Short mmCIF file of C-alpha atoms in Angstrom, two decimals:
data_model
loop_
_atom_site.label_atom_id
_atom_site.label_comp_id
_atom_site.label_asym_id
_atom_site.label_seq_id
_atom_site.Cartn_x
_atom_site.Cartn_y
_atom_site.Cartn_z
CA UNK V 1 126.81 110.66 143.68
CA UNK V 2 130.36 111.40 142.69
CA UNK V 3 131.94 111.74 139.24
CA UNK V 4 135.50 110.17 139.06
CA UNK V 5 137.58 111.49 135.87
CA UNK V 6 140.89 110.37 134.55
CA UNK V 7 143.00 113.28 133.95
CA UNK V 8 146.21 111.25 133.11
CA UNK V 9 147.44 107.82 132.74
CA UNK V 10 150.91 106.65 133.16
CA UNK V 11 152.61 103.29 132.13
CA UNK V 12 154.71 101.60 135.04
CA UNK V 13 155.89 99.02 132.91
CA UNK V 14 155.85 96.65 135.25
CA UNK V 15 152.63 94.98 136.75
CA UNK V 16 151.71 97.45 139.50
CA UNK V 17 149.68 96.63 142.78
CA UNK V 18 150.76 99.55 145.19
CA UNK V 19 150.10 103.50 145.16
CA UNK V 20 151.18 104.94 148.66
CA UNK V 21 150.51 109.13 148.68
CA UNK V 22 153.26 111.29 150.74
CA UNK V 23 151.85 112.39 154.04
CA UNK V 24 154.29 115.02 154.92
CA UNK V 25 152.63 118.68 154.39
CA UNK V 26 156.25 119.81 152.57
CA UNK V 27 156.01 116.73 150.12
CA UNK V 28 152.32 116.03 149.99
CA UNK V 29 152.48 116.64 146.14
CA UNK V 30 154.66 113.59 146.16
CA UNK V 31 153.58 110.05 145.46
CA UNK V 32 154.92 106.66 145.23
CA UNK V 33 153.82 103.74 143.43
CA UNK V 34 155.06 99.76 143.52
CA UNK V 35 155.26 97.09 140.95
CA UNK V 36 155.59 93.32 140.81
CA UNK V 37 157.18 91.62 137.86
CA UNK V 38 158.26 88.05 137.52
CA UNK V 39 161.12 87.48 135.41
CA UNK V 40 160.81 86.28 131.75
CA UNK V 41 160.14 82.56 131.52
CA UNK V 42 158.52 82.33 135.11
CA UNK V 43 154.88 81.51 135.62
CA UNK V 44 152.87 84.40 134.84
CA UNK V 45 150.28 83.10 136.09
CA UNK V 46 151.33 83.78 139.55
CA UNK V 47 150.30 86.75 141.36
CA UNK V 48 150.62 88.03 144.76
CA UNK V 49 151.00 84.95 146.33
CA UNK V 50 154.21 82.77 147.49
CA UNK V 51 152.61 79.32 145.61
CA UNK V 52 155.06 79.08 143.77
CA UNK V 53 158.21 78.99 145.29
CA UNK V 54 161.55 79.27 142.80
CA UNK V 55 159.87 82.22 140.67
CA UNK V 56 162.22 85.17 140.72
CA UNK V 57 160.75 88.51 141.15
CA UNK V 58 161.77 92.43 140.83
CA UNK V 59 159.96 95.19 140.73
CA UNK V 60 160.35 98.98 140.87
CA UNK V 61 159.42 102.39 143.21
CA UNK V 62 158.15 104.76 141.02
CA UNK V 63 158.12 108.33 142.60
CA UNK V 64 156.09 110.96 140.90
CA UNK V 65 154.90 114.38 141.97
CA UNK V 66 151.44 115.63 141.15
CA UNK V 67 150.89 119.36 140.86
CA UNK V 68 146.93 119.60 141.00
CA UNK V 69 147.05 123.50 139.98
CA UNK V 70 148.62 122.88 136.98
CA UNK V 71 147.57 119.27 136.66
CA UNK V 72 150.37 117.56 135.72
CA UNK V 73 152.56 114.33 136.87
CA UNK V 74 155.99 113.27 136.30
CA UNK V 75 158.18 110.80 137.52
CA UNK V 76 160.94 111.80 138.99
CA UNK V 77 162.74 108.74 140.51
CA UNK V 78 162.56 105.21 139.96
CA UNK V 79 164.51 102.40 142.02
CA UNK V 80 165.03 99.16 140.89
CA UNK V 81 164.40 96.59 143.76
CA UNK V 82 162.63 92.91 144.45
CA UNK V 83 158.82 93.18 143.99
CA UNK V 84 156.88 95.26 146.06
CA UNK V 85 154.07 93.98 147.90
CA UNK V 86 153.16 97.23 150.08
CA UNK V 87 154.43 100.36 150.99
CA UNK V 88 153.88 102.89 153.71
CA UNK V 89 154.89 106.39 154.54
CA UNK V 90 155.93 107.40 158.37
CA UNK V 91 153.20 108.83 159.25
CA UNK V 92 155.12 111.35 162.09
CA UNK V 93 158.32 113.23 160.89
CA UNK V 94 159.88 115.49 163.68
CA UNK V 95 162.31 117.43 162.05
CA UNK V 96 163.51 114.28 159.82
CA UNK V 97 162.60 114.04 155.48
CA UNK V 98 159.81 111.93 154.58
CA UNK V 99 160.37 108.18 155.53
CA UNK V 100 159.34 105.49 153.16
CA UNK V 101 158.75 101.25 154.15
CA UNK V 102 158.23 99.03 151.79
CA UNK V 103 157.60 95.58 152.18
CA UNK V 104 159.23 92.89 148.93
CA UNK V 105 159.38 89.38 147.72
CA UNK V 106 162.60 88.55 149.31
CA UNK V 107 161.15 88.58 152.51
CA UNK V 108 162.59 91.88 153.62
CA UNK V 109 161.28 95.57 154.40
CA UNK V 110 163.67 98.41 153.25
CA UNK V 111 163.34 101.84 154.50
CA UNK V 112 164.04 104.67 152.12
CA UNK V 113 164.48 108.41 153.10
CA UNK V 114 163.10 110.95 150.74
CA UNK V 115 165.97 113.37 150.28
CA UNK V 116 164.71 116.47 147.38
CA UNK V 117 163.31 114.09 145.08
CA UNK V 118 165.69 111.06 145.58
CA UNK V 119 164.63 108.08 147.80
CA UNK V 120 167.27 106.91 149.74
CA UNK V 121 168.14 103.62 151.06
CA UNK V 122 168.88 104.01 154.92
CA UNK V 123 168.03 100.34 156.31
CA UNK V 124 166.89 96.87 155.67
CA UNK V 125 166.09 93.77 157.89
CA UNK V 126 164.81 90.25 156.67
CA UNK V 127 162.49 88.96 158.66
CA UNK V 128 163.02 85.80 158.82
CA UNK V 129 166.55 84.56 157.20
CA UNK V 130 165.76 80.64 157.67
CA UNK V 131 163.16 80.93 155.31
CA UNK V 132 164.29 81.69 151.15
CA UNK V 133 161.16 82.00 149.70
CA UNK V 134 159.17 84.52 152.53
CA UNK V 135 157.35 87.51 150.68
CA UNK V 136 156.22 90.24 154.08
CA UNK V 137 152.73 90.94 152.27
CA UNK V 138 151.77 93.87 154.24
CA UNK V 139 153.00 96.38 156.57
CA UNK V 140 151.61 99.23 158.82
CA UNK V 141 153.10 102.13 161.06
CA UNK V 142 152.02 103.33 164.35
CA UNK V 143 154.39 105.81 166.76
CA UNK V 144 151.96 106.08 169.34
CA UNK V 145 153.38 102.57 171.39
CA UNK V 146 155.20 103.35 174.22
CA UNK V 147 156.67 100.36 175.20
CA UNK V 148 159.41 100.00 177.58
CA UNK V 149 163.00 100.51 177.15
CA UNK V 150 162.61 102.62 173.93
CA UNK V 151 162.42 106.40 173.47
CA UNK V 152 160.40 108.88 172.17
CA UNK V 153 162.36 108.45 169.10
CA UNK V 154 161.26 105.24 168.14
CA UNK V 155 159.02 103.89 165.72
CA UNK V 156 157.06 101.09 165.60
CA UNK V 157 156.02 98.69 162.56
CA UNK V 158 153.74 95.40 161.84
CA UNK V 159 154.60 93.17 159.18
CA UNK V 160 152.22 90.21 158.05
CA UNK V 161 154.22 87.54 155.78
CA UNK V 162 153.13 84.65 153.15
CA UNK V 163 153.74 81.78 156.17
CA UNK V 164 150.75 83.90 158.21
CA UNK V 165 153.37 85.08 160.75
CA UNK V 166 152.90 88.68 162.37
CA UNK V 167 155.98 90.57 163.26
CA UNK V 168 156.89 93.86 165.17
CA UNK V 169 159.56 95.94 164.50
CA UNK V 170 161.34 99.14 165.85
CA UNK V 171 163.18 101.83 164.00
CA UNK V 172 164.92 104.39 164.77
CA UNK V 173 167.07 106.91 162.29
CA UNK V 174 170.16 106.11 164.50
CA UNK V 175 169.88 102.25 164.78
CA UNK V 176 167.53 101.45 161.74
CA UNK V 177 165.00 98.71 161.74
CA UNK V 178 165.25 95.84 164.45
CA UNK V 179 162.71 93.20 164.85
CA UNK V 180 161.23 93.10 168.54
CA UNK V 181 159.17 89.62 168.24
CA UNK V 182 157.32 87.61 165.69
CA UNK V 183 154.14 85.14 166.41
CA UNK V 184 152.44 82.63 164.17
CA UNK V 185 148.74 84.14 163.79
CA UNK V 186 147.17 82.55 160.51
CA UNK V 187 147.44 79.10 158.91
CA UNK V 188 147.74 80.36 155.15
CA UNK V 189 149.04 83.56 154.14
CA UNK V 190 148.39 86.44 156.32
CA UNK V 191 147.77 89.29 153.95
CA UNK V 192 147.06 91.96 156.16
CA UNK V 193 147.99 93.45 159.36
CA UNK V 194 147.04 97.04 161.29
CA UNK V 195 147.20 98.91 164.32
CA UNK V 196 144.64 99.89 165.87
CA UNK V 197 144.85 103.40 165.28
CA UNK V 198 143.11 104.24 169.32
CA UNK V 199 144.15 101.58 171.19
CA UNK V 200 148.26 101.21 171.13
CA UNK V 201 148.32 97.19 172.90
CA UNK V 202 145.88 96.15 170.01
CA UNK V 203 146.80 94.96 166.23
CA UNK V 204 144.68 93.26 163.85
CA UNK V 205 145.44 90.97 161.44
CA UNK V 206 143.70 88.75 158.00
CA UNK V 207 144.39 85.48 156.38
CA UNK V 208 143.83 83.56 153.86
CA UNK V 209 142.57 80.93 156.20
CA UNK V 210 139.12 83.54 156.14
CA UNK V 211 140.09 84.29 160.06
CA UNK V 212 140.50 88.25 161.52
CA UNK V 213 142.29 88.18 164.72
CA UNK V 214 142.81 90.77 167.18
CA UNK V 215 146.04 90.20 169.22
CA UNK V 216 147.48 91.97 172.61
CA UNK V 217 150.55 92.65 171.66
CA UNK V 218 152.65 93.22 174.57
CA UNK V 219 152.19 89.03 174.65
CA UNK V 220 151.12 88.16 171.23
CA UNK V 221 148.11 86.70 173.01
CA UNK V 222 144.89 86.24 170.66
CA UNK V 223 141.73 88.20 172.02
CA UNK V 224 139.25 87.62 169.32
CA UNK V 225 138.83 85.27 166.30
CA UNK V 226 136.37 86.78 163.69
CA UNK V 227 134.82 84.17 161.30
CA UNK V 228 132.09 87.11 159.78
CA UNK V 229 134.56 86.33 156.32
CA UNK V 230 133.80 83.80 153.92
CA UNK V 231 136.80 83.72 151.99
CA UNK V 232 140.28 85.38 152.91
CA UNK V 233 140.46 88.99 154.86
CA UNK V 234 142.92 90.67 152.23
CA UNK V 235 142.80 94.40 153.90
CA UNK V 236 142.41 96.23 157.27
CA UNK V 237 141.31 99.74 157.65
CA UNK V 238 141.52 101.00 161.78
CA UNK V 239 139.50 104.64 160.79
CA UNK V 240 141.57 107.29 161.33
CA UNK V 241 138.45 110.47 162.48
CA UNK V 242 135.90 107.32 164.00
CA UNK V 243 137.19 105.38 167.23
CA UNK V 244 135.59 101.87 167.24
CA UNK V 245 135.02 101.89 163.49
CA UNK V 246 137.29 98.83 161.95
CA UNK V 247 136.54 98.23 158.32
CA UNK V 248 137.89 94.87 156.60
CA UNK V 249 137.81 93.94 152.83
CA UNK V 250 137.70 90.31 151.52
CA UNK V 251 138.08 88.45 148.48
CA UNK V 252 134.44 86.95 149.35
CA UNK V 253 134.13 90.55 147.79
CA UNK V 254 132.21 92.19 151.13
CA UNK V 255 133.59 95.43 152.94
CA UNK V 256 132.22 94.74 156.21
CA UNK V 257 132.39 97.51 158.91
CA UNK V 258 132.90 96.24 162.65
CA UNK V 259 131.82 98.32 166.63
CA UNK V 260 135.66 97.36 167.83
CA UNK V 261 133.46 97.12 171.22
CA UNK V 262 131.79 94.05 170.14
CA UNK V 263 133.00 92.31 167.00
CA UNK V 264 131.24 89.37 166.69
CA UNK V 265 129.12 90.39 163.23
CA UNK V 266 129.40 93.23 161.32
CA UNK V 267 127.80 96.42 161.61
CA UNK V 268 126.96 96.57 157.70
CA UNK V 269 128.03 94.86 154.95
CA UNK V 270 127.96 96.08 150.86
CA UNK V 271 129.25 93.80 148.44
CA UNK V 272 131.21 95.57 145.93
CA UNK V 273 132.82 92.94 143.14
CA UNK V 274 135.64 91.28 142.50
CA UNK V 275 137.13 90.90 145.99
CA UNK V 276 138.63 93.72 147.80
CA UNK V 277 142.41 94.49 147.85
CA UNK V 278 142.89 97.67 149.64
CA UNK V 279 140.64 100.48 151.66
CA UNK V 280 141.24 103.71 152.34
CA UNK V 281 139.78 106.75 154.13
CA UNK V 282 139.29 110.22 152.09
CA UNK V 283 141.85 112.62 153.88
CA UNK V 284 138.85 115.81 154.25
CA UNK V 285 136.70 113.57 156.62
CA UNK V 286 133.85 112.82 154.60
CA UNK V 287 133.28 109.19 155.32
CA UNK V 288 133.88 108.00 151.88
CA UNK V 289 136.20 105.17 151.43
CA UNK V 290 138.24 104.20 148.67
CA UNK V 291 138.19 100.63 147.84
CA UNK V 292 140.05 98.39 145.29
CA UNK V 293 138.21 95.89 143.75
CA UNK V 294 140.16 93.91 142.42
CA UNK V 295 138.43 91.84 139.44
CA UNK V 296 135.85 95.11 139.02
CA UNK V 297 137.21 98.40 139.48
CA UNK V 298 137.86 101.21 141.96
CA UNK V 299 134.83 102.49 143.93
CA UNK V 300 134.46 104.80 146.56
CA UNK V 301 132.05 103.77 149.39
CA UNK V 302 130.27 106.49 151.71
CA UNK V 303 130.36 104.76 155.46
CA UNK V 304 127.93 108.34 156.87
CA UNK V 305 125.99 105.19 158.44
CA UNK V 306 128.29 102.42 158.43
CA UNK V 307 125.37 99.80 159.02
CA UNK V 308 124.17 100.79 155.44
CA UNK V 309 127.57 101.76 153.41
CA UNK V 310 126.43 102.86 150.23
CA UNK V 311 128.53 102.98 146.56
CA UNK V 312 128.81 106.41 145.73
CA UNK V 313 131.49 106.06 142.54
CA UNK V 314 132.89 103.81 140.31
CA UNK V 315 136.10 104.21 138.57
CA UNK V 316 136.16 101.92 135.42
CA UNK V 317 139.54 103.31 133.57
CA UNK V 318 141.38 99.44 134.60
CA UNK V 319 141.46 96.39 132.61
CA UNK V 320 143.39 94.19 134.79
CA UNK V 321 143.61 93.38 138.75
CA UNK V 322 142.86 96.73 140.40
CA UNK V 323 145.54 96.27 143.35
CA UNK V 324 146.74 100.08 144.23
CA UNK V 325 144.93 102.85 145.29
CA UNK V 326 145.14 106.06 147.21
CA UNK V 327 143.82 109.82 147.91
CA UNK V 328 145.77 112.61 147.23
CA UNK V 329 146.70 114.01 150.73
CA UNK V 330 147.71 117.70 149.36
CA UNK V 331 143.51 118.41 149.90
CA UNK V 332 141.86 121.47 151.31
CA UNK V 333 138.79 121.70 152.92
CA UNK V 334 137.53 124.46 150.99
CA UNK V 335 138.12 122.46 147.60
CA UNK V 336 135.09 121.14 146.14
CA UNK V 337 137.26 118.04 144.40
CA UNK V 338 139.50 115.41 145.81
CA UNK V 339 141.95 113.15 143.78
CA UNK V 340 143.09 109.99 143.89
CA UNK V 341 145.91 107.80 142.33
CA UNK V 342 145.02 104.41 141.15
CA UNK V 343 146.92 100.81 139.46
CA UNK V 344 146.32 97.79 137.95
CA UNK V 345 148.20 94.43 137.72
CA UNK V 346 149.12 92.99 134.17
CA UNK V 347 148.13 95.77 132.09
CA UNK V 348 150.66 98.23 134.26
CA UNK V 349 148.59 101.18 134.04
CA UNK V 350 148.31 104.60 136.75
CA UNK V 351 145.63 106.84 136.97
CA UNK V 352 145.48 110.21 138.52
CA UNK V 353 141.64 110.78 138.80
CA UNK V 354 139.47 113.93 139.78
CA UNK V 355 136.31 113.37 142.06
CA UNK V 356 133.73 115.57 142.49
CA UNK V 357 130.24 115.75 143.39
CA UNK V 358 128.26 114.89 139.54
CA UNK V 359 126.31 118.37 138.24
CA UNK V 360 122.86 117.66 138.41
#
């Protein structure tokens, strides 16, 4: 078992529901972390949802660096923008700065360049300008698609949006973002979207409508429907170290973990509480998982056998909707600790957390 300790907590001041870790070995100290806040005298009852549709909403980017030597954080730049719904570092850099998406409530995805310990606004696209009230709920790199007519230079990016469209984008540092195509995939809102981090032609994709979909897309063509969910598929996780492993997280409150060679039920199944916002995979290989659950807490899920995932720690420091979480990337394999970076919703509260294996 592991033992998860807070070593500091931080108050965003806005709701928060995003923590996105720098993955570039110069800046991996580096952190950023999203809020959400509807303005005084809006429903605030609303979450992250586009119900209803004339509440105005801002937010923030927190960045803050995290020295784990001489464990401290500090923030050390904060941009005022429209709520943040998810963020997402470029995972591949060349010879460029760190580059930052992030995906808002005004139906747009800004990309910010981390320049010292400014972030920088270098390009923005709306995805769909007909519609006023679009909020792109998720969004996920990949820069191994090679389609043609585009260089070596160019990056790709899927964007999932609150009318359960999927579009793909390209970017480039000369010509910015530009939006390649866009396809209706999912009746209700379609919370999440991935690439399939082996298999370039294939993305997957969750709704509210309970439905994961695989699509094709060099012709947006549908090659599976999943119905294994039982309420809506709210995250995606395409495992980085394990080929055919595809994890999903629900707010039926299941991680479920799929053979991408033959998805028609689940591998294994754990139910972990409170519905599941966001997954992600420990940066040393160790097959744990760190999972957001949202109306519980933040747990971290060994997937060693991934027909019999197992809880192997629970993080309890939240009192509100447990939306953000991620690992610090600036690990070493010879360290016996990781840490991760954690949020939660109305009580705008961070966490930097150690985790280690419990002293008998």
């Amino acid at each position: 078992m592991l033992e998860i300790a807070a070593l500091h907590t931080l108050d965003t001041e806005y709701c928060a529901d995003s923590i996105e870790w720098c993955s570039h070995p110069l800046y991996n100290n580096y952190f950023v972390c999203g809020t959400y806040q509807l303005v005084e005298g809006s429903n605030d009852n609303v979450q992250l949802t586009s119900s209803s549709p004339h509440c105005p909403r801002k937010g923030r980017i927190y960045l803050y660096e995290f020295n784990k030597d001489a464990n401290f954080v500090k923030e050390v730049h904060c941009l005022e923008t429209a709520a943040i719904l998810d963020m997402k570092w470029l995972p591949e850099f060349n010879q460029h700065q760190p580059i930052l998406a992030a995906a808002n409530a005004l139906g747009e995805i800004e990309i910010f360049q981390l320049i010292e310990t400014n972030l920088e606004k270098i390009s923005s696209l709306k995805l769909n300008p007909t519609y006023d009230n679009l909020l792109v709920l998720s969004i996920d790199w990949n820069t191994k698609i090679s389609l043609q007519n585009y260089d070596h230079e160019t990056k790709y990016l899927l964007a999932s949006d609150s009318r359960g469209d999927i579009s793909l984008l390209s970017f480039t540092y000369e010509g910015g973002l530009q939006k390649i195509n866009s396809w209706s995939a999912h009746s209700f809102e379609a919370w999440i979207c991935a690439f399939d981090k082996w298999n370039e032609n294939y993305v997957y994709t969750g709704g509210d409508d309970t439905f994961l979909h695989v699509y094709d897309i060099r012709t947006q063509t549908r090659v599976l429907l999943n119905k294994s969910h039982m309420a809506g598929v709210t995250c995606l996780l395409s495992h980085p170290k394990n080929e055919h492993l595809l994890l999903t997280g629900s707010y039926d409150e299941h991680l479920r973990a799929f053979d991408t060679r033959s998805m028609k039920q689940p591998l294994g199944e754990i139910n972990v509480k409170g519905g599941i916002w966001r997954l992600k995979s420990d940066p040393l290989d160790r097959n744990l998982i760190l999972t957001a659950c949202m109306y519980h807490n933040f747990s971290i899920i060994e997937i060693d056998q991934p027909h019999n995932p197992t809880i192997v720690g629970e993080f309890n420091e939240h009192n509100s909707i447990c939306y953000g979480a991620d690992w610090c990337l600036n690990a070493h394999h010879e360290d016996k600790q990781l840490y991760i970076a954690t949020c939660s919703f109305y009580d705008h509260k961070l966490c930097i957390a150690s985790v280690r294996e419990k002293q008998n």
